Amino acid sequence: MQNLDFLFKRCQEIGPITAGFVYPCSQVALSSCIEAYQQKIFTPLIIGPKANIETIASTFGLDISPLTIIDVKNEIDAAATAATLAQQQQIKCIIKGSLHTDILLHAILDNKYNLRTNALLSSCCLMHLPTYNRLIFIADMVINIAPDLAQKVHILENAVTMANSLGWKNPKVAVIAAVENINFKMPATLDAAIMAKMGDRGQIKNCIIDGPLDFDLAVSAVSAQIKQFKSPIMGDADILILPDLQAANSLYKEMVFMGGADAADVILGAKIPIVVTSRSDDARTRLNSCAAAAIIAHQQFKA
Ligand code: COD
């Protein structure tokens, strides 16, 4: 069964990508920066208060001697410096350290850095579950709280961009609702049906979309057969688009904490990919996310 190791193999083929590690002022954030350097995923630029970072390194026995540190005073300056370096194309990925997520996102969204595109920022995560026979992407479990239809289309397109970049040429996208029939009292089913029709008509490209689908029709071939369902997705979805942040975030955490999933999380929709791992993410998820972001950055800068 495929796991997430292919991400690291691909990074070795590409070679290190220059990335800004923003305010890595904790043991876990600084360690993942060093690990990404040692694994040749990134050439990191550390953006943070130098004295503080040197103290953390010496306290925890971390060797930062080969790495460049750009000295800044605080979290806000670190986020602004990262956005400036990204604007100047001196870094091709941004990796959040221990600063608050909204400080980093607000710098990236600030028009003066010109890092926004016509797309919305949204997150997508590639999951490997020991109990499931396929890798699966889910979106958006970090950014958009209650997306409307237009925002859902951006979330879907960003997820397809991630899947395409990581090697899924024409991924199957299931737009999830509680039921597979259109129910006028459930707006998620109406949005899903419209997105499926947009896919049929080629208004959303590089993927096959169906919806609304309830969860089991999206992920279980047995269920799809029992229900005698007719769809291009018969339990073999590659991407799950959840109706809102509560559903996607809960699913992500269920998969990780109850299903033992390995994850790679990236925020797409800006001019460069961004990694915003949460405080509870382990070292493996942080590194997986760095590897996925490096591959996406390589694709974006090649295009
Ligand atoms: N993509 C692109 N531009 C955006 C986005 C987006 N997803 N969200 C807001 N903007 C732009 C707006 O158009 C506007 O120009 C500017 O940013 C400010 O917009 P606001 O005021 O609506 O947005 P904010 O400032 O309230 O916050 C934006 C966040 C991305 C920080 C916000 O969406 C957020 O807090 N999301 C939830 C994060 C969270 O708590 N996640 C929990 C799981 S980890």
CSV table of C-alpha atoms and ligand atoms in Angstrom, one decimal:
chain,number,residue,atom,x,y,z
A,1,MET,CA,0.0,0.0,0.0
A,2,GLN,CA,1.4,3.4,-1.0
A,3,ASN,CA,2.4,5.7,1.9
A,4,LEU,CA,3.8,9.3,1.9
A,5,ASP,CA,7.4,8.2,1.3
A,6,PHE,CA,7.1,9.1,-2.4
A,7,LEU,CA,7.1,12.8,-1.4
A,8,PHE,CA,10.7,12.4,-0.1
A,9,LYS,CA,11.9,10.5,-3.2
A,10,ARG,CA,10.5,13.3,-5.4
A,11,CYS,CA,12.2,15.9,-3.3
A,12,GLN,CA,15.6,14.1,-3.8
A,13,GLU,CA,15.0,14.3,-7.6
A,14,ILE,CA,14.1,18.0,-7.5
A,15,GLY,CA,16.9,19.2,-5.1
A,16,PRO,CA,16.5,21.6,-2.2
A,17,ILE,CA,14.1,24.6,-2.6
A,18,THR,CA,14.8,27.9,-0.8
A,19,ALA,CA,12.2,28.3,2.0
A,20,GLY,CA,11.6,30.9,4.7
A,21,PHE,CA,11.1,29.4,8.2
A,22,VAL,CA,9.2,32.1,10.0
A,23,TYR,CA,9.9,32.6,13.7
A,24,PRO,CA,10.9,29.0,14.6
A,25,CYS,CA,11.3,29.9,18.3
A,26,SER,CA,10.4,26.5,19.8
A,27,GLN,CA,12.3,23.2,19.9
A,28,VAL,CA,9.9,21.5,17.5
A,29,ALA,CA,9.8,24.3,14.9
A,30,LEU,CA,13.6,24.7,14.9
A,31,SER,CA,14.1,20.9,14.7
A,32,SER,CA,11.8,20.5,11.7
A,33,CYS,CA,13.8,23.3,10.0
A,34,ILE,CA,17.0,21.4,10.5
A,35,GLU,CA,15.5,18.1,9.5
A,36,ALA,CA,14.2,19.6,6.3
A,37,TYR,CA,17.7,20.9,5.6
A,38,GLN,CA,19.3,17.6,6.4
A,39,GLN,CA,16.9,15.7,4.2
A,40,LYS,CA,17.7,18.2,1.3
A,41,ILE,CA,14.0,19.3,1.0
A,42,PHE,CA,14.8,22.9,1.7
A,43,THR,CA,17.6,25.4,1.8
A,44,PRO,CA,16.2,27.2,4.8
A,45,LEU,CA,16.4,30.9,5.6
A,46,ILE,CA,15.5,31.3,9.3
A,47,ILE,CA,13.6,34.5,9.9
A,48,GLY,CA,13.5,35.3,13.6
A,49,PRO,CA,15.3,36.9,16.6
A,50,LYS,CA,18.8,35.6,16.3
A,51,ALA,CA,19.8,35.6,20.0
A,52,ASN,CA,16.6,33.8,20.9
A,53,ILE,CA,17.1,31.2,18.2
A,54,GLU,CA,20.7,30.6,19.2
A,55,THR,CA,19.6,30.0,22.8
A,56,ILE,CA,17.0,27.5,21.7
A,57,ALA,CA,19.6,25.7,19.5
A,58,SER,CA,22.2,25.5,22.3
A,59,THR,CA,19.5,24.5,25.0
A,60,PHE,CA,18.3,21.5,22.9
A,61,GLY,CA,21.7,20.7,21.2
A,62,LEU,CA,20.5,21.6,17.7
A,63,ASP,CA,23.2,22.4,15.1
A,64,ILE,CA,22.2,25.5,13.2
A,65,SER,CA,25.7,26.5,12.2
A,66,PRO,CA,25.1,25.8,8.4
A,67,LEU,CA,21.9,27.8,8.3
A,68,THR,CA,21.4,31.6,7.6
A,69,ILE,CA,19.5,33.6,10.1
A,70,ILE,CA,17.8,36.9,9.2
A,71,ASP,CA,17.6,38.7,12.5
A,72,VAL,CA,14.2,40.4,13.2
A,73,LYS,CA,12.7,41.7,16.4
A,74,ASN,CA,9.4,40.0,16.8
A,75,GLU,CA,6.6,37.9,15.2
A,76,ILE,CA,5.2,40.8,13.2
A,77,ASP,CA,8.6,41.7,11.7
A,78,ALA,CA,9.2,38.0,10.9
A,79,ALA,CA,6.0,37.7,9.0
A,80,ALA,CA,6.6,41.0,7.1
A,81,THR,CA,10.2,39.9,6.2
A,82,ALA,CA,9.0,36.5,4.9
A,83,ALA,CA,6.4,38.2,2.8
A,84,THR,CA,9.0,40.6,1.4
A,85,LEU,CA,11.4,37.8,0.6
A,86,ALA,CA,8.6,35.9,-1.1
A,87,GLN,CA,7.7,39.0,-3.1
A,88,GLN,CA,11.3,39.3,-4.3
A,89,GLN,CA,11.3,35.5,-5.1
A,90,GLN,CA,14.2,34.9,-2.7
A,91,ILE,CA,12.1,32.2,-1.1
A,92,LYS,CA,9.8,29.8,-2.8
A,93,CYS,CA,7.9,28.5,0.2
A,94,ILE,CA,6.9,29.9,3.6
A,95,ILE,CA,6.9,27.6,6.6
A,96,LYS,CA,5.3,28.9,9.8
A,97,GLY,CA,7.2,28.4,13.0
A,98,SER,CA,5.8,29.3,16.5
A,99,LEU,CA,4.1,32.6,15.7
A,100,HIS,CA,0.4,33.0,15.6
A,101,THR,CA,-1.2,31.8,12.3
A,102,ASP,CA,-3.2,34.9,11.8
A,103,ILE,CA,-0.1,37.2,12.0
A,104,LEU,CA,1.5,35.2,9.2
A,105,LEU,CA,-1.7,35.0,7.0
A,106,HIS,CA,-2.4,38.7,7.4
A,107,ALA,CA,1.1,39.5,6.1
A,108,ILE,CA,0.6,37.2,3.1
A,109,LEU,CA,-2.9,38.6,2.4
A,110,ASP,CA,-1.5,42.2,2.6
A,111,ASN,CA,-1.8,43.6,-0.9
A,112,LYS,CA,1.5,45.5,-0.6
A,113,TYR,CA,3.4,42.2,-1.0
A,114,ASN,CA,1.5,41.1,-4.1
A,115,LEU,CA,1.4,37.5,-3.0
A,116,ARG,CA,-2.3,37.0,-3.7
A,117,THR,CA,-3.6,35.5,-6.9
A,118,ASN,CA,-7.2,35.3,-8.2
A,119,ALA,CA,-7.6,32.2,-6.1
A,120,LEU,CA,-8.6,32.1,-2.5
A,121,LEU,CA,-6.2,30.8,0.1
A,122,SER,CA,-7.3,27.4,1.3
A,123,SER,CA,-5.7,24.3,2.8
A,124,CYS,CA,-5.5,20.8,1.5
A,125,CYS,CA,-4.1,17.7,3.2
A,126,LEU,CA,-2.9,14.4,1.7
A,127,MET,CA,-3.6,11.6,4.2
A,128,HIS,CA,-2.2,8.1,4.5
A,129,LEU,CA,-4.3,5.9,6.8
A,130,PRO,CA,-2.9,2.4,7.8
A,131,THR,CA,-6.5,1.1,7.6
A,132,TYR,CA,-7.3,2.4,4.1
A,133,ASN,CA,-6.0,1.3,0.7
A,134,ARG,CA,-5.7,4.6,-1.0
A,135,LEU,CA,-4.1,8.0,-0.3
A,136,ILE,CA,-6.7,10.6,0.0
A,137,PHE,CA,-6.8,14.5,-0.1
A,138,ILE,CA,-9.2,16.5,2.1
A,139,ALA,CA,-10.0,20.2,2.0
A,140,ASP,CA,-10.3,22.8,3.6
A,141,MET,CA,-9.6,22.1,7.3
A,142,VAL,CA,-7.7,25.3,8.2
A,143,ILE,CA,-8.7,28.6,6.5
A,144,ASN,CA,-12.2,29.2,5.2
A,145,ILE,CA,-14.8,28.9,8.0
A,146,ALA,CA,-18.1,28.7,6.2
A,147,PRO,CA,-17.4,28.8,2.5
A,148,ASP,CA,-20.1,29.9,0.0
A,149,LEU,CA,-20.3,28.2,-3.4
A,150,ALA,CA,-17.8,30.5,-5.1
A,151,GLN,CA,-15.3,29.8,-2.2
A,152,LYS,CA,-15.9,26.1,-2.4
A,153,VAL,CA,-15.0,26.2,-6.1
A,154,HIS,CA,-11.7,27.8,-5.2
A,155,ILE,CA,-11.1,25.2,-2.4
A,156,LEU,CA,-11.8,22.4,-4.9
A,157,GLU,CA,-9.5,24.0,-7.6
A,158,ASN,CA,-6.6,24.4,-5.0
A,159,ALA,CA,-7.0,20.8,-4.0
A,160,VAL,CA,-6.8,19.7,-7.6
A,161,THR,CA,-3.7,21.8,-8.1
A,162,MET,CA,-2.1,20.1,-5.1
A,163,ALA,CA,-3.1,16.6,-6.4
A,164,ASN,CA,-1.9,17.4,-9.9
A,165,SER,CA,1.4,18.7,-8.6
A,166,LEU,CA,2.0,15.5,-6.6
A,167,GLY,CA,1.3,13.2,-9.5
A,168,TRP,CA,-2.6,12.7,-9.7
A,169,LYS,CA,-3.3,13.6,-13.3
A,170,ASN,CA,-7.1,13.5,-13.3
A,171,PRO,CA,-8.1,13.0,-9.7
A,172,LYS,CA,-11.7,12.0,-8.7
A,173,VAL,CA,-13.2,14.6,-6.5
A,174,ALA,CA,-16.2,13.8,-4.2
A,175,VAL,CA,-18.1,16.8,-2.9
A,176,ILE,CA,-19.4,15.5,0.4
A,177,ALA,CA,-22.8,16.0,2.0
A,178,ALA,CA,-24.8,13.9,4.5
A,179,VAL,CA,-26.8,12.4,1.6
A,180,GLU,CA,-26.3,11.6,-2.1
A,181,ASN,CA,-29.7,13.0,-3.2
A,182,ILE,CA,-30.4,16.7,-3.7
A,183,ASN,CA,-32.3,17.9,-0.6
A,184,PHE,CA,-33.5,21.5,-0.8
A,185,LYS,CA,-33.2,21.8,3.0
A,186,MET,CA,-29.5,20.9,2.8
A,187,PRO,CA,-27.6,23.7,1.0
A,188,ALA,CA,-24.4,21.5,0.8
A,189,THR,CA,-26.2,19.1,-1.5
A,190,LEU,CA,-27.1,22.0,-3.9
A,191,ASP,CA,-23.6,23.4,-3.9
A,192,ALA,CA,-22.2,19.9,-4.6
A,193,ALA,CA,-24.5,19.3,-7.5
A,194,ILE,CA,-23.6,22.6,-9.1
A,195,MET,CA,-19.9,21.9,-8.7
A,196,ALA,CA,-20.4,18.4,-10.3
A,197,LYS,CA,-22.2,20.1,-13.2
A,198,MET,CA,-19.3,22.6,-13.5
A,199,GLY,CA,-17.0,19.7,-13.7
A,200,ASP,CA,-19.1,17.9,-16.4
A,201,ARG,CA,-19.1,21.1,-18.5
A,202,GLY,CA,-15.3,21.7,-18.2
A,203,GLN,CA,-15.8,24.8,-16.1
A,204,ILE,CA,-13.5,23.1,-13.5
A,205,LYS,CA,-10.6,21.3,-15.1
A,206,ASN,CA,-8.1,18.6,-14.6
A,207,CYS,CA,-10.4,16.4,-12.5
A,208,ILE,CA,-13.6,14.3,-12.4
A,209,ILE,CA,-16.2,15.7,-10.0
A,210,ASP,CA,-19.3,14.1,-8.5
A,211,GLY,CA,-21.6,15.2,-5.7
A,212,PRO,CA,-23.4,15.3,-3.5
A,213,LEU,CA,-22.0,12.1,-2.2
A,214,ASP,CA,-22.3,10.8,1.3
A,215,PHE,CA,-19.1,9.8,2.9
A,216,ASP,CA,-19.4,6.0,2.3
A,217,LEU,CA,-20.2,6.3,-1.4
A,218,ALA,CA,-17.0,8.4,-1.7
A,219,VAL,CA,-14.7,6.0,0.1
A,220,SER,CA,-16.2,2.5,0.0
A,221,ALA,CA,-16.6,0.5,-3.2
A,222,VAL,CA,-18.7,-2.0,-1.2
A,223,SER,CA,-21.2,0.7,-0.2
A,224,ALA,CA,-21.4,2.0,-3.7
A,225,GLN,CA,-22.2,-1.5,-5.0
A,226,ILE,CA,-24.7,-2.2,-2.2
A,227,LYS,CA,-26.5,1.0,-2.9
A,228,GLN,CA,-26.4,0.3,-6.7
A,229,PHE,CA,-25.1,3.8,-7.1
A,230,LYS,CA,-24.2,5.1,-10.6
A,231,SER,CA,-21.3,7.6,-10.5
A,232,PRO,CA,-17.8,8.0,-11.9
A,233,ILE,CA,-16.8,7.7,-8.2
A,234,MET,CA,-17.7,4.3,-6.8
A,235,GLY,CA,-15.9,4.5,-3.5
A,236,ASP,CA,-12.6,5.5,-5.1
A,237,ALA,CA,-12.4,9.3,-4.5
A,238,ASP,CA,-9.0,10.8,-4.5
A,239,ILE,CA,-10.1,14.2,-3.1
A,240,LEU,CA,-12.9,14.9,-0.5
A,241,ILE,CA,-14.3,18.4,-0.4
A,242,LEU,CA,-16.1,18.9,2.9
A,243,PRO,CA,-18.9,21.4,3.3
A,244,ASP,CA,-17.2,23.6,5.9
A,245,LEU,CA,-14.2,24.1,8.2
A,246,GLN,CA,-15.9,22.2,11.1
A,247,ALA,CA,-16.5,19.1,9.1
A,248,ALA,CA,-13.1,19.1,7.4
A,249,ASN,CA,-11.1,19.9,10.6
A,250,SER,CA,-13.0,17.2,12.6
A,251,LEU,CA,-12.4,14.6,9.8
A,252,TYR,CA,-8.7,15.5,9.7
A,253,LYS,CA,-8.3,15.1,13.4
A,254,GLU,CA,-10.3,11.9,13.5
A,255,MET,CA,-8.1,10.4,10.9
A,256,VAL,CA,-4.9,11.5,12.7
A,257,PHE,CA,-5.9,10.8,16.3
A,258,MET,CA,-8.2,7.8,15.9
A,259,GLY,CA,-7.0,6.4,12.6
A,260,GLY,CA,-3.3,6.8,13.0
A,261,ALA,CA,-3.0,8.8,9.8
A,262,ASP,CA,0.1,10.4,8.4
A,263,ALA,CA,-0.6,13.8,6.9
A,264,ALA,CA,0.9,16.4,4.6
A,265,ASP,CA,-0.8,19.8,4.9
A,266,VAL,CA,-0.3,22.8,2.5
A,267,ILE,CA,-2.0,26.1,2.0
A,268,LEU,CA,-2.5,26.9,-1.6
A,269,GLY,CA,-3.8,29.9,-3.5
A,270,ALA,CA,-1.0,32.4,-2.9
A,271,LYS,CA,1.9,32.8,-5.3
A,272,ILE,CA,3.9,30.4,-3.1
A,273,PRO,CA,2.9,27.4,-1.0
A,274,ILE,CA,2.6,27.9,2.7
A,275,VAL,CA,3.0,25.3,5.5
A,276,VAL,CA,1.0,26.1,8.7
A,277,THR,CA,1.2,23.0,10.8
A,278,SER,CA,-0.8,23.1,14.1
A,279,ARG,CA,0.7,22.9,17.5
A,280,SER,CA,-0.4,19.3,17.9
A,281,ASP,CA,1.2,18.1,14.6
A,282,ASP,CA,4.1,15.7,15.1
A,283,ALA,CA,7.5,15.9,13.5
A,284,ARG,CA,6.5,13.5,10.8
A,285,THR,CA,3.5,15.6,9.7
A,286,ARG,CA,5.7,18.8,9.7
A,287,LEU,CA,8.3,17.1,7.4
A,288,ASN,CA,5.7,15.5,5.1
A,289,SER,CA,4.1,19.0,4.7
A,290,CYS,CA,7.5,20.5,3.9
A,291,ALA,CA,8.1,17.8,1.3
A,292,ALA,CA,4.7,18.4,-0.3
A,293,ALA,CA,5.2,22.2,-0.3
A,294,ALA,CA,8.6,21.8,-1.9
A,295,ILE,CA,7.2,19.7,-4.8
A,296,ILE,CA,4.3,22.2,-5.3
A,297,ALA,CA,6.8,25.2,-5.3
A,298,HIS,CA,8.9,23.4,-7.9
A,299,GLN,CA,5.9,23.0,-10.1
A,300,GLN,CA,4.7,26.6,-9.6
A,301,PHE,CA,8.1,28.1,-10.5
A,302,LYS,CA,8.6,25.8,-13.4
A,303,ALA,CA,5.3,26.8,-15.0
B,1,COD,N1,-8.0,33.9,0.6
B,1,COD,C1,-7.7,35.1,0.1
B,1,COD,N2,-8.0,36.3,0.6
B,1,COD,C2,-8.6,36.3,1.8
B,1,COD,C3,-9.0,35.1,2.4
B,1,COD,C4,-8.7,33.9,1.8
B,1,COD,N3,-9.0,32.7,2.3
B,1,COD,N4,-9.6,35.4,3.6
B,1,COD,C5,-9.7,36.7,3.7
B,1,COD,N5,-9.1,37.2,2.6
B,1,COD,C6,-8.8,38.7,2.3
B,1,COD,C7,-10.1,39.4,2.2
B,1,COD,O1,-10.6,39.5,0.9
B,1,COD,C8,-9.7,40.8,2.7
B,1,COD,O2,-9.1,41.5,1.7
B,1,COD,C9,-8.6,40.5,3.7
B,1,COD,O3,-8.1,39.2,3.4
B,1,COD,C10,-9.1,40.5,5.2
B,1,COD,O4,-10.3,39.7,5.1
B,1,COD,P1,-11.2,39.3,6.4
B,1,COD,O5,-11.3,40.5,7.3
B,1,COD,O6,-12.5,38.7,6.0
B,1,COD,O7,-10.3,38.1,7.0
B,1,COD,P2,-9.7,38.0,8.4
B,1,COD,O8,-8.8,39.1,8.6
B,1,COD,O9,-10.8,37.9,9.4
B,1,COD,O10,-8.9,36.6,8.5
B,1,COD,C11,-8.5,35.8,7.4
B,1,COD,C12,-8.1,34.4,7.9
B,1,COD,C13,-7.5,33.6,6.8
B,1,COD,C14,-7.0,34.6,9.0
B,1,COD,C15,-9.4,33.8,8.4
B,1,COD,O11,-10.1,33.3,7.4
B,1,COD,C16,-9.3,32.8,9.6
B,1,COD,O12,-9.1,33.2,10.7
B,1,COD,N6,-9.6,31.5,9.3
B,1,COD,C17,-9.8,30.5,10.2
B,1,COD,C18,-8.5,30.1,10.8
B,1,COD,C19,-8.8,29.1,12.0
B,1,COD,O13,-9.1,29.5,13.1
B,1,COD,N7,-8.6,27.8,11.7
B,1,COD,C20,-8.9,26.8,12.6
B,1,COD,C21,-8.3,25.5,12.3
B,1,COD,S1,-6.5,25.4,12.4
